[in-house]
Amino acid sequence: MKILAPILASFFFAASVFAGCPSKTIKGKVVSFDADSKTLTVKQGKREKQIKVTSKTELDGFECPTKLAAGDKIAVDGCNCSSKKASKIALAQK
């Protein structure tokens, strides 16, 4: 019993470490931006992802998401599975 309890406790702590969804950089092309819902649609390969743009989102290379044209290449950082909110959006180098 003295050995079993620490083993079980270590499994519970290890499971909590891997429970989160990591934020990965999304590189793709702009499809559209909906100003009403503040949602940016980005095409990454064959998939389209919708990302929320908030007041805390850092914009690098442009002033406002409405200035983005369809087809512009961007990189989105800090967007994870649960929130779908970006922390930084940058124009990719051409």
PDB file of C-alpha atoms in Angstrom:
ATOM      1  CA  MET A   1       0.000   0.000   0.000  1.00  0.00           C
ATOM      2  CA  LYS A   2       2.917   2.331   0.719  1.00  0.00           C
ATOM      3  CA  ILE A   3       4.160   1.871  -2.836  1.00  0.00           C
ATOM      4  CA  LEU A   4       0.763   1.931  -4.532  1.00  0.00           C
ATOM      5  CA  ALA A   5      -0.311   5.355  -3.222  1.00  0.00           C
ATOM      6  CA  PRO A   6       2.720   7.286  -4.557  1.00  0.00           C
ATOM      7  CA  ILE A   7       2.444   5.531  -7.925  1.00  0.00           C
ATOM      8  CA  LEU A   8      -1.225   6.474  -8.260  1.00  0.00           C
ATOM      9  CA  ALA A   9      -0.507  10.042  -7.176  1.00  0.00           C
ATOM     10  CA  SER A  10       2.225  10.382  -9.810  1.00  0.00           C
ATOM     11  CA  PHE A  11      -0.183   9.177 -12.532  1.00  0.00           C
ATOM     12  CA  PHE A  12      -2.767  11.792 -11.511  1.00  0.00           C
ATOM     13  CA  PHE A  13      -0.201  14.595 -11.629  1.00  0.00           C
ATOM     14  CA  ALA A  14       1.180  13.400 -14.958  1.00  0.00           C
ATOM     15  CA  ALA A  15      -2.311  13.353 -16.486  1.00  0.00           C
ATOM     16  CA  SER A  16      -2.919  16.976 -15.499  1.00  0.00           C
ATOM     17  CA  VAL A  17       0.286  18.072 -17.241  1.00  0.00           C
ATOM     18  CA  PHE A  18      -0.796  16.621 -20.585  1.00  0.00           C
ATOM     19  CA  ALA A  19      -4.444  17.709 -20.318  1.00  0.00           C
ATOM     20  CA  GLY A  20      -3.990  21.107 -21.973  1.00  0.00           C
ATOM     21  CA  CYS A  21      -3.984  21.790 -25.669  1.00  0.00           C
ATOM     22  CA  PRO A  22      -0.776  23.483 -26.793  1.00  0.00           C
ATOM     23  CA  SER A  23      -0.879  26.653 -28.804  1.00  0.00           C
ATOM     24  CA  LYS A  24       0.806  26.253 -32.166  1.00  0.00           C
ATOM     25  CA  THR A  25       1.654  28.847 -34.770  1.00  0.00           C
ATOM     26  CA  ILE A  26      -0.897  28.859 -37.560  1.00  0.00           C
ATOM     27  CA  LYS A  27       0.526  29.938 -40.909  1.00  0.00           C
ATOM     28  CA  GLY A  28      -1.898  30.464 -43.737  1.00  0.00           C
ATOM     29  CA  LYS A  29      -3.721  32.843 -46.045  1.00  0.00           C
ATOM     30  CA  VAL A  30      -6.497  35.220 -45.088  1.00  0.00           C
ATOM     31  CA  VAL A  31      -9.896  34.204 -46.447  1.00  0.00           C
ATOM     32  CA  SER A  32     -12.041  36.871 -44.788  1.00  0.00           C
ATOM     33  CA  PHE A  33     -12.591  38.976 -41.678  1.00  0.00           C
ATOM     34  CA  ASP A  34     -16.033  39.457 -40.143  1.00  0.00           C
ATOM     35  CA  ALA A  35     -16.053  42.826 -38.358  1.00  0.00           C
ATOM     36  CA  ASP A  36     -19.304  42.136 -36.476  1.00  0.00           C
ATOM     37  CA  SER A  37     -18.114  38.974 -34.731  1.00  0.00           C
ATOM     38  CA  LYS A  38     -14.400  39.940 -34.973  1.00  0.00           C
ATOM     39  CA  THR A  39     -13.588  36.577 -36.508  1.00  0.00           C
ATOM     40  CA  LEU A  40     -10.683  36.059 -38.890  1.00  0.00           C
ATOM     41  CA  THR A  41     -10.909  33.092 -41.251  1.00  0.00           C
ATOM     42  CA  VAL A  42      -7.529  31.643 -42.234  1.00  0.00           C
ATOM     43  CA  LYS A  43      -6.955  28.908 -44.816  1.00  0.00           C
ATOM     44  CA  GLN A  44      -4.208  26.507 -43.816  1.00  0.00           C
ATOM     45  CA  GLY A  45      -3.730  23.999 -46.627  1.00  0.00           C
ATOM     46  CA  LYS A  46      -7.199  22.595 -47.318  1.00  0.00           C
ATOM     47  CA  ARG A  47      -8.569  23.525 -43.886  1.00  0.00           C
ATOM     48  CA  GLU A  48     -10.101  26.794 -42.794  1.00  0.00           C
ATOM     49  CA  LYS A  49      -9.786  27.973 -39.201  1.00  0.00           C
ATOM     50  CA  GLN A  50     -11.768  30.715 -37.522  1.00  0.00           C
ATOM     51  CA  ILE A  51      -9.868  32.809 -35.005  1.00  0.00           C
ATOM     52  CA  LYS A  52     -11.213  35.481 -32.656  1.00  0.00           C
ATOM     53  CA  VAL A  53      -9.431  38.837 -32.644  1.00  0.00           C
ATOM     54  CA  THR A  54      -9.711  40.681 -29.323  1.00  0.00           C
ATOM     55  CA  SER A  55      -8.524  44.038 -28.057  1.00  0.00           C
ATOM     56  CA  LYS A  56      -5.558  42.263 -26.441  1.00  0.00           C
ATOM     57  CA  THR A  57      -4.422  40.742 -29.741  1.00  0.00           C
ATOM     58  CA  GLU A  58      -1.075  42.179 -30.852  1.00  0.00           C
ATOM     59  CA  LEU A  59      -1.036  43.129 -34.549  1.00  0.00           C
ATOM     60  CA  ASP A  60       2.360  43.101 -36.264  1.00  0.00           C
ATOM     61  CA  GLY A  61       2.746  44.630 -39.725  1.00  0.00           C
ATOM     62  CA  PHE A  62      -0.742  46.158 -39.986  1.00  0.00           C
ATOM     63  CA  GLU A  63      -2.981  48.378 -37.885  1.00  0.00           C
ATOM     64  CA  CYS A  64      -6.410  46.785 -38.136  1.00  0.00           C
ATOM     65  CA  PRO A  65      -7.665  43.357 -39.249  1.00  0.00           C
ATOM     66  CA  THR A  66     -10.051  45.059 -41.666  1.00  0.00           C
ATOM     67  CA  LYS A  67      -6.972  46.201 -43.630  1.00  0.00           C
ATOM     68  CA  LEU A  68      -6.074  42.580 -44.434  1.00  0.00           C
ATOM     69  CA  ALA A  69      -6.862  41.536 -47.987  1.00  0.00           C
ATOM     70  CA  ALA A  70      -7.906  38.048 -49.035  1.00  0.00           C
ATOM     71  CA  GLY A  71      -4.801  36.061 -49.877  1.00  0.00           C
ATOM     72  CA  ASP A  72      -2.426  37.867 -47.483  1.00  0.00           C
ATOM     73  CA  LYS A  73      -0.077  35.442 -45.755  1.00  0.00           C
ATOM     74  CA  ILE A  74      -0.178  35.667 -41.966  1.00  0.00           C
ATOM     75  CA  ALA A  75       1.121  33.848 -38.898  1.00  0.00           C
ATOM     76  CA  VAL A  76      -1.108  33.537 -35.829  1.00  0.00           C
ATOM     77  CA  ASP A  77       0.474  32.854 -32.424  1.00  0.00           C
ATOM     78  CA  GLY A  78      -1.123  31.866 -29.148  1.00  0.00           C
ATOM     79  CA  CYS A  79      -4.344  30.373 -30.506  1.00  0.00           C
ATOM     80  CA  ASN A  80      -5.229  27.205 -28.616  1.00  0.00           C
ATOM     81  CA  CYS A  81      -8.015  24.674 -28.971  1.00  0.00           C
ATOM     82  CA  SER A  82     -10.280  25.933 -26.214  1.00  0.00           C
ATOM     83  CA  SER A  83     -10.358  29.714 -26.583  1.00  0.00           C
ATOM     84  CA  LYS A  84      -9.780  30.222 -30.348  1.00  0.00           C
ATOM     85  CA  LYS A  85      -8.451  33.693 -29.449  1.00  0.00           C
ATOM     86  CA  ALA A  86      -5.156  34.869 -30.916  1.00  0.00           C
ATOM     87  CA  SER A  87      -2.516  36.644 -28.859  1.00  0.00           C
ATOM     88  CA  LYS A  88      -0.492  37.825 -31.883  1.00  0.00           C
ATOM     89  CA  ILE A  89      -1.142  38.111 -35.625  1.00  0.00           C
ATOM     90  CA  ALA A  90       1.745  39.009 -37.928  1.00  0.00           C
ATOM     91  CA  LEU A  91       2.090  39.441 -41.662  1.00  0.00           C
ATOM     92  CA  ALA A  92       4.392  36.770 -43.073  1.00  0.00           C
ATOM     93  CA  GLN A  93       7.453  37.761 -45.032  1.00  0.00           C
ATOM     94  CA  LYS A  94       6.899  37.772 -48.778  1.00  0.00           C
TER      95      LYS A  94
END
